PDB file of C-alpha atoms in Angstrom:
ATOM      1  CA  VAL A   1      10.612  -1.986  22.122  1.00 55.00           C
ATOM      2  CA  LEU A   2      10.952   1.230  21.438  1.00 55.00           C
ATOM      3  CA  VAL A   3       9.474   4.501  22.759  1.00 55.00           C
ATOM      4  CA  ILE A   4      10.083   8.390  21.619  1.00 52.00           C
ATOM      5  CA  ALA A   5       7.930  10.514  23.688  1.00 50.00           C
ATOM      6  CA  MET A   6       8.805  13.726  23.226  1.00 50.00           C
ATOM      7  CA  SER A   7       5.117  15.419  21.776  1.00 48.00           C
ATOM      8  CA  ALA A   8       2.538  16.971  23.847  1.00 55.00           C
ATOM      9  CA  ASP A   9      -0.844  14.424  22.447  1.00 75.00           C
ATOM     10  CA  LYS A  10      -1.258  11.309  24.937  1.00 93.00           C
ATOM     11  CA  ASN A  11      -1.664   9.210  21.829  1.00 97.00           C
ATOM     12  CA  VAL A  12       0.427   5.836  22.112  1.00 98.00           C
ATOM     13  CA  TYR A  13       0.748   3.985  18.721  1.00 98.00           C
ATOM     14  CA  LEU A  14       1.231   0.246  18.127  1.00 98.00           C
ATOM     15  CA  LEU A  15       3.028  -0.619  15.120  1.00 98.00           C
ATOM     16  CA  PHE A  16       2.589  -4.589  13.723  1.00 98.00           C
ATOM     17  CA  GLY A  17       4.699  -4.998  10.944  1.00 97.00           C
ATOM     18  CA  LYS A  18       7.831  -3.129  11.794  1.00 97.00           C
ATOM     19  CA  ASN A  19      10.138  -4.996   9.391  1.00 95.00           C
ATOM     20  CA  GLY A  20       7.991  -4.452   6.434  1.00 94.00           C
ATOM     21  CA  TRP A  21       8.596  -2.212   3.934  1.00 95.00           C
ATOM     22  CA  ILE A  22       5.234  -0.191   4.636  1.00 97.00           C
ATOM     23  CA  GLY A  23       6.353  -0.470   8.303  1.00 97.00           C
ATOM     24  CA  GLY A  24       9.940   1.156   7.817  1.00 97.00           C
ATOM     25  CA  LYS A  25       8.262   3.976   6.487  1.00 97.00           C
ATOM     26  CA  LEU A  26       6.176   4.636   9.306  1.00 98.00           C
ATOM     27  CA  ILE A  27       8.728   4.140  12.084  1.00 98.00           C
ATOM     28  CA  GLU A  28      10.589   6.707  10.039  1.00 97.00           C
ATOM     29  CA  LEU A  29       7.673   8.796   9.814  1.00 98.00           C
ATOM     30  CA  LEU A  30       6.331   8.488  13.740  1.00 98.00           C
ATOM     31  CA  THR A  31       9.861   9.452  14.743  1.00 98.00           C
ATOM     32  CA  ALA A  32      10.468  12.488  12.621  1.00 97.00           C
ATOM     33  CA  GLN A  33       7.039  13.709  13.935  1.00 97.00           C
ATOM     34  CA  GLY A  34       7.539  12.975  17.637  1.00 96.00           C
ATOM     35  CA  LYS A  35       5.090  10.665  18.327  1.00 97.00           C
ATOM     36  CA  THR A  36       5.224   7.932  21.106  1.00 97.00           C
ATOM     37  CA  PHE A  37       5.349   4.460  19.301  1.00 98.00           C
ATOM     38  CA  HIS A  38       6.361   1.005  19.867  1.00 98.00           C
ATOM     39  CA  LEU A  39       7.282  -1.968  17.654  1.00 98.00           C
ATOM     40  CA  ALA A  40       5.439  -5.156  18.340  1.00 98.00           C
ATOM     41  CA  GLU A  41       6.858  -8.066  18.181  1.00 97.00           C
ATOM     42  CA  SER A  42       4.327 -10.648  18.018  1.00 97.00           C
ATOM     43  CA  ARG A  43       2.906 -12.528  15.097  1.00 96.00           C
ATOM     44  CA  THR A  44      -0.601 -11.115  14.268  1.00 97.00           C
ATOM     45  CA  TYR A  45      -2.160 -14.740  14.271  1.00 97.00           C
ATOM     46  CA  ASN A  46      -0.568 -15.498  17.875  1.00 97.00           C
ATOM     47  CA  ARG A  47      -3.901 -14.050  19.533  1.00 98.00           C
ATOM     48  CA  GLU A  48      -2.322 -14.403  23.291  1.00 98.00           C
ATOM     49  CA  SER A  49       0.930 -12.630  21.937  1.00 98.00           C
ATOM     50  CA  VAL A  50      -1.040  -9.863  20.819  1.00 98.00           C
ATOM     51  CA  VAL A  51      -2.946  -9.204  23.423  1.00 98.00           C
ATOM     52  CA  ALA A  52      -0.188  -9.467  26.132  1.00 98.00           C
ATOM     53  CA  GLU A  53       1.419  -6.352  23.650  1.00 98.00           C
ATOM     54  CA  ILE A  54      -1.349  -4.348  23.828  1.00 98.00           C
ATOM     55  CA  GLU A  55      -2.072  -4.951  27.482  1.00 98.00           C
ATOM     56  CA  LYS A  56       1.566  -4.139  28.513  1.00 98.00           C
ATOM     57  CA  PHE A  57       1.683  -1.111  25.988  1.00 98.00           C
ATOM     58  CA  LYS A  58      -1.627   0.523  26.365  1.00 98.00           C
ATOM     59  CA  PRO A  59      -2.283   1.612  23.080  1.00 98.00           C
ATOM     60  CA  THR A  60      -4.569   4.632  22.239  1.00 98.00           C
ATOM     61  CA  HIS A  61      -4.029   3.522  18.125  1.00 98.00           C
ATOM     62  CA  VAL A  62      -2.799   0.285  16.569  1.00 98.00           C
ATOM     63  CA  LEU A  63      -1.410   0.752  13.051  1.00 98.00           C
ATOM     64  CA  ASN A  64      -1.205  -2.502  11.520  1.00 98.00           C
ATOM     65  CA  ALA A  65       1.405  -2.897   8.190  1.00 97.00           C
ATOM     66  CA  ALA A  66       1.653  -6.699   8.792  1.00 96.00           C
ATOM     67  CA  GLY A  67       0.797  -8.939   5.617  1.00 88.00           C
ATOM     68  CA  VAL A  68       2.257 -11.966   2.907  1.00 86.00           C
ATOM     69  CA  THR A  69       2.178 -10.002  -0.043  1.00 85.00           C
ATOM     70  CA  GLY A  70       4.837 -12.635  -1.453  1.00 82.00           C
ATOM     71  CA  ARG A  71       8.667 -12.687  -2.988  1.00 83.00           C
ATOM     72  CA  PRO A  72       9.173 -11.644  -5.233  1.00 77.00           C
ATOM     73  CA  ASN A  73       5.623 -11.014  -5.993  1.00 82.00           C
ATOM     74  CA  VAL A  74       1.973 -12.332  -5.263  1.00 85.00           C
ATOM     75  CA  ASP A  75       2.633 -15.359  -7.337  1.00 85.00           C
ATOM     76  CA  TRP A  76       3.989 -16.737  -4.367  1.00 92.00           C
ATOM     77  CA  CYS A  77       0.739 -17.189  -2.895  1.00 92.00           C
ATOM     78  CA  GLU A  78      -0.672 -19.072  -5.182  1.00 92.00           C
ATOM     79  CA  ASP A  79       2.152 -22.197  -3.654  1.00 93.00           C
ATOM     80  CA  HIS A  80       1.686 -20.967  -0.111  1.00 94.00           C
ATOM     81  CA  LYS A  81      -1.752 -20.258   0.667  1.00 95.00           C
ATOM     82  CA  PRO A  82      -1.947 -21.415   4.380  1.00 95.00           C
ATOM     83  CA  GLU A  83       0.504 -18.724   5.421  1.00 93.00           C
ATOM     84  CA  THR A  84      -1.531 -16.259   3.038  1.00 93.00           C
ATOM     85  CA  VAL A  85      -4.448 -16.978   4.961  1.00 96.00           C
ATOM     86  CA  ARG A  86      -2.564 -16.804   8.294  1.00 95.00           C
ATOM     87  CA  THR A  87      -1.380 -13.553   8.407  1.00 93.00           C
ATOM     88  CA  ASN A  88      -3.680 -11.876   5.816  1.00 95.00           C
ATOM     89  CA  VAL A  89      -6.945 -13.205   7.290  1.00 97.00           C
ATOM     90  CA  ILE A  90      -6.549 -14.754  10.906  1.00 97.00           C
ATOM     91  CA  GLY A  91      -3.816 -11.995  11.598  1.00 97.00           C
ATOM     92  CA  CYS A  92      -6.012  -8.826  10.457  1.00 97.00           C
ATOM     93  CA  LEU A  93      -8.897 -10.348  12.202  1.00 98.00           C
ATOM     94  CA  ASN A  94      -7.042 -11.274  15.443  1.00 98.00           C
ATOM     95  CA  VAL A  95      -6.101  -7.555  15.828  1.00 98.00           C
ATOM     96  CA  ALA A  96      -9.332  -5.846  14.704  1.00 98.00           C
ATOM     97  CA  ASP A  97     -11.225  -8.089  17.455  1.00 98.00           C
ATOM     98  CA  ILE A  98      -8.641  -7.492  19.591  1.00 98.00           C
ATOM     99  CA  CYS A  99      -9.158  -3.297  19.152  1.00 98.00           C
ATOM    100  CA  ALA A 100     -12.799  -3.678  19.141  1.00 98.00           C
ATOM    101  CA  GLU A 101     -13.017  -5.428  22.643  1.00 98.00           C
ATOM    102  CA  LYS A 102     -10.638  -2.588  23.890  1.00 98.00           C
ATOM    103  CA  GLY A 103     -11.928   0.534  22.078  1.00 98.00           C
ATOM    104  CA  ILE A 104      -8.997   1.267  20.589  1.00 98.00           C
ATOM    105  CA  ASN A 105      -8.580   2.737  16.857  1.00 98.00           C
ATOM    106  CA  HIS A 106      -6.711   0.145  14.398  1.00 98.00           C
ATOM    107  CA  LEU A 107      -6.057   1.678  11.074  1.00 98.00           C
ATOM    108  CA  LEU A 108      -5.289  -1.117   8.529  1.00 98.00           C
ATOM    109  CA  TYR A 109      -2.816  -0.781   5.515  1.00 98.00           C
ATOM    110  CA  ALA A 110      -4.643  -2.852   3.374  1.00 97.00           C
ATOM    111  CA  THR A 111      -5.046  -3.470  -0.560  1.00 96.00           C
ATOM    112  CA  GLY A 112      -7.351  -1.975  -3.412  1.00 97.00           C
ATOM    113  CA  CYS A 113      -6.205  -4.781  -5.958  1.00 95.00           C
ATOM    114  CA  ILE A 114      -9.736  -6.179  -5.514  1.00 97.00           C
ATOM    115  CA  PHE A 115     -11.094  -4.752  -7.999  1.00 97.00           C
ATOM    116  CA  GLU A 116     -10.546  -4.935 -11.858  1.00 97.00           C
ATOM    117  CA  TYR A 117     -12.371  -3.056 -14.469  1.00 96.00           C
ATOM    118  CA  ASP A 118     -16.085  -4.065 -15.944  1.00 96.00           C
ATOM    119  CA  ASP A 119     -18.972  -2.956 -17.993  1.00 96.00           C
ATOM    120  CA  ALA A 120     -20.020  -0.707 -15.306  1.00 97.00           C
ATOM    121  CA  HIS A 121     -16.775   0.460 -14.314  1.00 97.00           C
ATOM    122  CA  GLN A 122     -14.512   1.182 -17.421  1.00 97.00           C
ATOM    123  CA  ILE A 123     -11.215   2.862 -17.976  1.00 96.00           C
ATOM    124  CA  GLY A 124     -11.668   6.535 -17.637  1.00 96.00           C
ATOM    125  CA  GLY A 125     -15.307   6.359 -16.145  1.00 96.00           C
ATOM    126  CA  GLN A 126     -16.785   5.695 -12.214  1.00 97.00           C
ATOM    127  CA  GLY A 127     -14.563   4.837  -9.994  1.00 98.00           C
ATOM    128  CA  PHE A 128     -15.042   1.942  -7.693  1.00 98.00           C
ATOM    129  CA  LEU A 129     -16.364   3.329  -4.074  1.00 98.00           C
ATOM    130  CA  GLU A 130     -15.880   1.519  -0.454  1.00 98.00           C
ATOM    131  CA  THR A 131     -19.607   0.365  -0.866  1.00 97.00           C
ATOM    132  CA  ASP A 132     -18.554  -2.325  -3.688  1.00 97.00           C
ATOM    133  CA  ALA A 133     -17.896  -5.628  -3.114  1.00 96.00           C
ATOM    134  CA  PRO A 134     -15.020  -6.343  -4.796  1.00 96.00           C
ATOM    135  CA  ASN A 135     -14.750  -8.346  -8.113  1.00 96.00           C
ATOM    136  CA  PHE A 136     -11.429  -9.283  -8.754  1.00 95.00           C
ATOM    137  CA  HIS A 137     -10.726 -13.066  -7.058  1.00 91.00           C
ATOM    138  CA  LYS A 138      -8.213 -14.008  -9.743  1.00 90.00           C
ATOM    139  CA  SER A 139      -4.796 -14.103  -7.501  1.00 92.00           C
ATOM    140  CA  TYR A 140      -4.935 -15.995  -3.956  1.00 93.00           C
ATOM    141  CA  TYR A 141      -3.657 -12.750  -2.214  1.00 93.00           C
ATOM    142  CA  SER A 142      -6.442 -10.499  -3.847  1.00 94.00           C
ATOM    143  CA  HIS A 143      -8.913 -13.276  -2.675  1.00 95.00           C
ATOM    144  CA  THR A 144      -7.960 -13.409   1.089  1.00 95.00           C
ATOM    145  CA  LYS A 145      -7.940  -9.288   0.903  1.00 95.00           C
ATOM    146  CA  ALA A 146     -11.378  -9.638  -0.201  1.00 96.00           C
ATOM    147  CA  MET A 147     -12.785 -11.654   2.054  1.00 96.00           C
ATOM    148  CA  VAL A 148     -11.199 -10.243   4.982  1.00 97.00           C
ATOM    149  CA  GLU A 149     -12.323  -6.865   3.552  1.00 97.00           C
ATOM    150  CA  ASP A 150     -15.972  -8.005   4.088  1.00 95.00           C
ATOM    151  CA  MET A 151     -15.378  -9.514   7.975  1.00 97.00           C
ATOM    152  CA  LEU A 152     -13.610  -6.478   9.026  1.00 98.00           C
ATOM    153  CA  ALA A 153     -16.690  -4.475   8.052  1.00 96.00           C
ATOM    154  CA  VAL A 154     -18.337  -6.137  11.825  1.00 97.00           C
ATOM    155  CA  PHE A 155     -15.252  -4.274  13.949  1.00 98.00           C
ATOM    156  CA  PRO A 156     -16.511  -0.906  14.861  1.00 98.00           C
ATOM    157  CA  THR A 157     -13.251   0.248  15.683  1.00 98.00           C
ATOM    158  CA  THR A 158     -11.139  -0.645  12.089  1.00 98.00           C
ATOM    159  CA  CYS A 159     -10.927   1.823   9.482  1.00 98.00           C
ATOM    160  CA  THR A 160      -9.440  -0.022   6.355  1.00 98.00           C
ATOM    161  CA  LEU A 161      -7.124   1.775   4.194  1.00 98.00           C
ATOM    162  CA  ARG A 162      -7.259   0.118   0.609  1.00 98.00           C
ATOM    163  CA  VAL A 163      -3.877   1.263  -0.537  1.00 98.00           C
ATOM    164  CA  ARG A 164      -2.377   0.778  -4.611  1.00 97.00           C
ATOM    165  CA  MET A 165       0.415  -0.190  -6.249  1.00 95.00           C
ATOM    166  CA  PRO A 166       2.450   2.015  -3.726  1.00 96.00           C
ATOM    167  CA  ILE A 167       5.212   4.080  -4.769  1.00 97.00           C
ATOM    168  CA  SER A 168       8.123   5.916  -3.311  1.00 96.00           C
ATOM    169  CA  ASP A 169      10.551   8.021  -3.593  1.00 96.00           C
ATOM    170  CA  ASP A 170      13.516   6.134  -4.175  1.00 93.00           C
ATOM    171  CA  LEU A 171      13.881   2.521  -5.929  1.00 92.00           C
ATOM    172  CA  SER A 172      13.013  -0.463  -3.062  1.00 92.00           C
ATOM    173  CA  PRO A 173      12.501  -3.376  -4.507  1.00 89.00           C
ATOM    174  CA  ARG A 174       8.961  -2.906  -3.521  1.00 90.00           C
ATOM    175  CA  ASN A 175       8.210   0.468  -5.232  1.00 93.00           C
ATOM    176  CA  PHE A 176       5.481  -0.083  -7.568  1.00 92.00           C
ATOM    177  CA  VAL A 177       8.371   1.934 -10.363  1.00 95.00           C
ATOM    178  CA  THR A 178      11.445  -0.360  -9.623  1.00 92.00           C
ATOM    179  CA  LYS A 179       9.153  -3.454 -10.642  1.00 90.00           C
ATOM    180  CA  ILE A 180       8.384  -2.479 -13.755  1.00 93.00           C
ATOM    181  CA  VAL A 181      11.043  -0.691 -14.752  1.00 94.00           C
ATOM    182  CA  LYS A 182      12.847  -4.252 -14.535  1.00 91.00           C
ATOM    183  CA  TYR A 183      10.327  -5.565 -16.502  1.00 89.00           C
ATOM    184  CA  ASP A 184      10.762  -6.891 -20.155  1.00 88.00           C
ATOM    185  CA  ARG A 185       7.643  -5.604 -21.076  1.00 91.00           C
ATOM    186  CA  VAL A 186       4.540  -3.805 -19.428  1.00 94.00           C
ATOM    187  CA  VAL A 187       0.924  -3.605 -20.124  1.00 93.00           C
ATOM    188  CA  ASP A 188      -0.565  -0.121 -20.368  1.00 95.00           C
ATOM    189  CA  VAL A 189      -3.569   0.394 -18.294  1.00 95.00           C
ATOM    190  CA  PRO A 190      -4.621   3.633 -16.524  1.00 96.00           C
ATOM    191  CA  ASN A 191      -4.820   2.368 -12.583  1.00 97.00           C
ATOM    192  CA  SER A 192      -5.348   4.230  -9.272  1.00 98.00           C
ATOM    193  CA  MET A 193      -1.690   4.403  -7.239  1.00 98.00           C
ATOM    194  CA  THR A 194      -0.645   5.731  -3.791  1.00 98.00           C
ATOM    195  CA  VAL A 195       2.211   7.666  -3.523  1.00 98.00           C
ATOM    196  CA  LEU A 196       3.659   7.199   0.329  1.00 98.00           C
ATOM    197  CA  THR A 197       5.839  10.209   0.843  1.00 97.00           C
ATOM    198  CA  GLU A 198       2.520  12.060   0.466  1.00 98.00           C
ATOM    199  CA  LEU A 199      -0.466   9.789   1.753  1.00 98.00           C
ATOM    200  CA  LEU A 200       1.382   7.861   4.228  1.00 98.00           C
ATOM    201  CA  PRO A 201       1.058  11.402   6.322  1.00 98.00           C
ATOM    202  CA  VAL A 202      -2.196  11.572   5.926  1.00 98.00           C
ATOM    203  CA  SER A 203      -3.037   8.306   7.268  1.00 98.00           C
ATOM    204  CA  LEU A 204      -1.505   9.227  10.362  1.00 98.00           C
ATOM    205  CA  ILE A 205      -4.061  12.394  10.788  1.00 98.00           C
ATOM    206  CA  MET A 206      -6.805   9.432   9.822  1.00 98.00           C
ATOM    207  CA  ALA A 207      -5.981   7.506  12.887  1.00 98.00           C
ATOM    208  CA  GLU A 208      -5.292  11.029  15.265  1.00 97.00           C
ATOM    209  CA  ARG A 209      -9.397  11.817  14.089  1.00 98.00           C
ATOM    210  CA  ASN A 210     -10.002   8.247  15.038  1.00 98.00           C
ATOM    211  CA  PHE A 211     -11.602   7.339  11.435  1.00 98.00           C
ATOM    212  CA  THR A 212     -13.046   4.148  11.007  1.00 98.00           C
ATOM    213  CA  GLY A 213     -14.725   2.485   8.040  1.00 98.00           C
ATOM    214  CA  ILE A 214     -13.185   1.515   4.639  1.00 98.00           C
ATOM    215  CA  TYR A 215     -11.481   4.438   2.510  1.00 98.00           C
ATOM    216  CA  ASN A 216      -9.933   4.191  -1.105  1.00 98.00           C
ATOM    217  CA  PHE A 217      -6.264   5.331   0.219  1.00 98.00           C
ATOM    218  CA  CYS A 218      -5.361   6.726  -3.481  1.00 98.00           C
ATOM    219  CA  ASN A 219      -4.181   9.612  -4.842  1.00 98.00           C
ATOM    220  CA  PRO A 220      -7.317  11.097  -7.066  1.00 98.00           C
ATOM    221  CA  GLY A 221      -7.092  10.184 -10.700  1.00 98.00           C
ATOM    222  CA  ALA A 222      -5.252   7.032 -12.470  1.00 98.00           C
ATOM    223  CA  ILE A 223      -2.286   7.290 -14.096  1.00 98.00           C
ATOM    224  CA  SER A 224      -1.213   4.853 -16.808  1.00 97.00           C
ATOM    225  CA  HIS A 225       2.350   2.153 -16.749  1.00 95.00           C
ATOM    226  CA  ASN A 226       3.655   3.978 -19.791  1.00 97.00           C
ATOM    227  CA  GLU A 227       2.989   7.619 -18.672  1.00 97.00           C
ATOM    228  CA  VAL A 228       4.609   6.793 -14.934  1.00 97.00           C
ATOM    229  CA  LEU A 229       7.910   5.132 -16.926  1.00 97.00           C
ATOM    230  CA  ALA A 230       7.722   8.477 -19.400  1.00 97.00           C
ATOM    231  CA  LEU A 231       8.200  10.223 -16.162  1.00 97.00           C
ATOM    232  CA  TYR A 232      11.003   8.039 -15.063  1.00 96.00           C
ATOM    233  CA  LYS A 233      12.913   8.641 -18.277  1.00 96.00           C
ATOM    234  CA  LYS A 234      12.674  12.402 -17.848  1.00 97.00           C
ATOM    235  CA  TYR A 235      13.638  12.684 -14.767  1.00 97.00           C
ATOM    236  CA  VAL A 236      15.564   9.762 -13.869  1.00 96.00           C
ATOM    237  CA  ASP A 237      17.411   7.860 -17.011  1.00 95.00           C
ATOM    238  CA  PRO A 238      16.897   9.460 -20.247  1.00 95.00           C
ATOM    239  CA  SER A 239      17.956   6.503 -21.955  1.00 93.00           C
ATOM    240  CA  TYR A 240      15.569   4.110 -20.793  1.00 95.00           C
ATOM    241  CA  THR A 241      13.249   2.320 -23.447  1.00 94.00           C
ATOM    242  CA  TRP A 242      10.864   0.256 -22.615  1.00 96.00           C
ATOM    243  CA  SER A 243       7.873  -1.746 -24.752  1.00 94.00           C
ATOM    244  CA  ASN A 244       4.649  -2.930 -23.901  1.00 95.00           C
ATOM    245  CA  PHE A 245       2.152  -6.354 -24.183  1.00 87.00           C
ATOM    246  CA  THR A 246      -1.767  -6.688 -24.003  1.00 85.00           C
ATOM    247  CA  LEU A 247      -3.050  -8.229 -20.855  1.00 82.00           C
ATOM    248  CA  ASP A 248      -3.881 -11.598 -22.377  1.00 83.00           C
ATOM    249  CA  GLU A 249      -0.316 -11.508 -23.373  1.00 84.00           C
ATOM    250  CA  GLN A 250       1.134 -10.689 -19.714  1.00 83.00           C
ATOM    251  CA  ALA A 251      -1.667 -13.690 -18.363  1.00 76.00           C
ATOM    252  CA  GLN A 252       0.479 -16.399 -20.090  1.00 85.00           C
ATOM    253  CA  ILE A 253       3.550 -15.810 -18.159  1.00 80.00           C
ATOM    254  CA  LEU A 254       1.532 -14.854 -14.624  1.00 75.00           C
ATOM    255  CA  LYS A 255       0.714 -17.107 -12.289  1.00 78.00           C
ATOM    256  CA  ALA A 256      -1.725 -15.487 -10.690  1.00 78.00           C
ATOM    257  CA  GLY A 257      -4.160 -12.236 -12.505  1.00 78.00           C
ATOM    258  CA  ARG A 258      -3.425  -8.919 -11.615  1.00 87.00           C
ATOM    259  CA  SER A 259      -5.656  -6.412 -10.256  1.00 90.00           C
ATOM    260  CA  ASN A 260      -6.172  -3.225 -13.105  1.00 95.00           C
ATOM    261  CA  ASN A 261      -8.617  -0.374 -11.466  1.00 97.00           C
ATOM    262  CA  THR A 262      -9.445   2.961 -10.845  1.00 98.00           C
ATOM    263  CA  LEU A 263     -11.031   4.134  -7.184  1.00 98.00           C
ATOM    264  CA  ASP A 264     -12.810   6.676  -6.374  1.00 98.00           C
ATOM    265  CA  HIS A 265     -11.163   9.459  -3.970  1.00 98.00           C
ATOM    266  CA  THR A 266     -14.508  11.477  -3.300  1.00 98.00           C
ATOM    267  CA  LYS A 267     -15.131   9.685  -0.042  1.00 98.00           C
ATOM    268  CA  LEU A 268     -10.750  10.250   0.715  1.00 98.00           C
ATOM    269  CA  THR A 269     -11.426  13.545  -0.079  1.00 98.00           C
ATOM    270  CA  SER A 270     -14.710  14.899   1.412  1.00 98.00           C
ATOM    271  CA  ALA A 271     -13.273  13.481   5.014  1.00 98.00           C
ATOM    272  CA  LEU A 272     -10.423  15.266   5.314  1.00 98.00           C
ATOM    273  CA  PRO A 273     -11.435  19.240   3.719  1.00 97.00           C
ATOM    274  CA  ASP A 274      -7.964  20.562   5.357  1.00 98.00           C
ATOM    275  CA  VAL A 275      -5.625  18.662   3.812  1.00 98.00           C
ATOM    276  CA  PRO A 276      -4.627  19.145   0.584  1.00 97.00           C
ATOM    277  CA  ILE A 277      -3.794  15.369  -1.740  1.00 98.00           C
ATOM    278  CA  ASP A 278      -2.360  15.675  -4.796  1.00 98.00           C
ATOM    279  CA  GLU A 279      -3.822  14.422  -8.232  1.00 98.00           C
ATOM    280  CA  ILE A 280      -2.147  11.274  -9.346  1.00 98.00           C
ATOM    281  CA  HIS A 281      -0.084  12.552 -12.413  1.00 98.00           C
ATOM    282  CA  VAL A 282       1.202  16.068 -10.111  1.00 98.00           C
ATOM    283  CA  ALA A 283       2.240  13.723  -7.124  1.00 98.00           C
ATOM    284  CA  MET A 284       4.057  11.548  -9.702  1.00 98.00           C
ATOM    285  CA  GLU A 285       5.852  14.463 -11.347  1.00 98.00           C
ATOM    286  CA  LYS A 286       6.894  15.297  -7.547  1.00 98.00           C
ATOM    287  CA  VAL A 287       7.671  11.820  -6.871  1.00 97.00           C
ATOM    288  CA  PHE A 288      10.456  11.618  -9.982  1.00 97.00           C
ATOM    289  CA  GLN A 289      11.650  14.891  -8.665  1.00 97.00           C
ATOM    290  CA  ARG A 290      12.784  13.936  -5.881  1.00 97.00           C
ATOM    291  CA  MET A 291      13.772  10.278  -6.403  1.00 96.00           C
ATOM    292  CA  ARG A 292      16.300  11.892  -9.072  1.00 96.00           C
ATOM    293  CA  ALA A 293      17.818  14.267  -6.132  1.00 96.00           C
ATOM    294  CA  ASN A 294      17.624  11.158  -3.306  1.00 95.00           C
ATOM    295  CA  LEU A 295      19.420   8.986  -6.251  1.00 94.00           C
ATOM    296  CA  GLU A 296      21.936  11.507  -6.723  1.00 94.00           C
ATOM    297  CA  LYS A 297      22.637  11.865  -2.994  1.00 95.00           C
ATOM    298  CA  GLU A 298      22.720   7.960  -3.047  1.00 93.00           C
ATOM    299  CA  GLY A 299      25.319   7.602  -5.732  1.00 93.00           C
ATOM    300  CA  ILE A 300      22.714   5.363  -7.551  1.00 91.00           C
ATOM    301  CA  TRP A 301      22.371   8.380 -10.563  1.00 92.00           C
ATOM    302  CA  PRO A 302      23.524   8.149 -13.489  1.00 87.00           C
ATOM    303  CA  ASP A 303      25.745   4.984 -13.708  1.00 89.00           C
ATOM    304  CA  ASN A 304      24.268   2.598 -11.409  1.00 88.00           C
ATOM    305  CA  LEU A 305      20.467   2.796 -12.131  1.00 91.00           C
ATOM    306  CA  PRO A 306      18.664  -0.533 -12.581  1.00 86.00           C
ATOM    307  CA  LYS A 307      19.127  -2.414 -15.799  1.00 82.00           C
ATOM    308  CA  ARG A 308      16.753  -5.533 -16.847  1.00 82.00           C
ATOM    309  CA  ALA A 309      18.249  -9.402 -15.900  1.00 72.00           C
TER     310      ALA A 309
END
């Protein structure tokens, strides 16, 4: 649909998922960097349409940010299993397979919500590695993502990014921060998280360098819900208060389970020695500083901040 050609590099990007949250951020980023890119119109599960677009635009790199997470949350997937499989499994494998056939690098924005803490991976202990088999299937969303990650391993041009609890510098409804700020009660568990402002540009570097295989795509370390909310209170809403409940209590009100884990960052940071990636507490401090400035500019701070329903 859209071509922007200002840069000297010969790379041509084709983006799937243009209407999604991460897709929208990638459009802004590709535009700001002056990349040549096109926005795919086809649904990833319509194989012939995907092939036709790839043959039309002749991309060197495909960015796939298409996926079904469910609205308002992953509980939706429990009652929409065929739709979930159609995009998260069939569509995903279609794109990976076509890219492999044509020798095109395929960068997939996937999920790391396919693990949960266990005896070998306790809070504060060893994080899950890229080679570890998913152990979390308590939501249908995670189940489809775990299955497809395993199948994607056979496609040599695919790079699977395990994104977790993505964070943006605004109060988008998709931002992990916005979600937990509005909850009546929150659990308090350290987790790996992905600060998009910092890591989406890193993903484009990975695409340019033709990375393949699986990467835990998170900032190093883990941060808990309470630590995140304390930063929100510090920088955004000093009057904010919250209360906690246990994982068992949370399970009573949810249709599907929720993943809590820490992913090991060693493979990612070792593969990009020249690319600084902030530890999660440092990254989150910066997020809230940027968020406060953004909210002020948009007129949301201080009087129109989100309130619980």
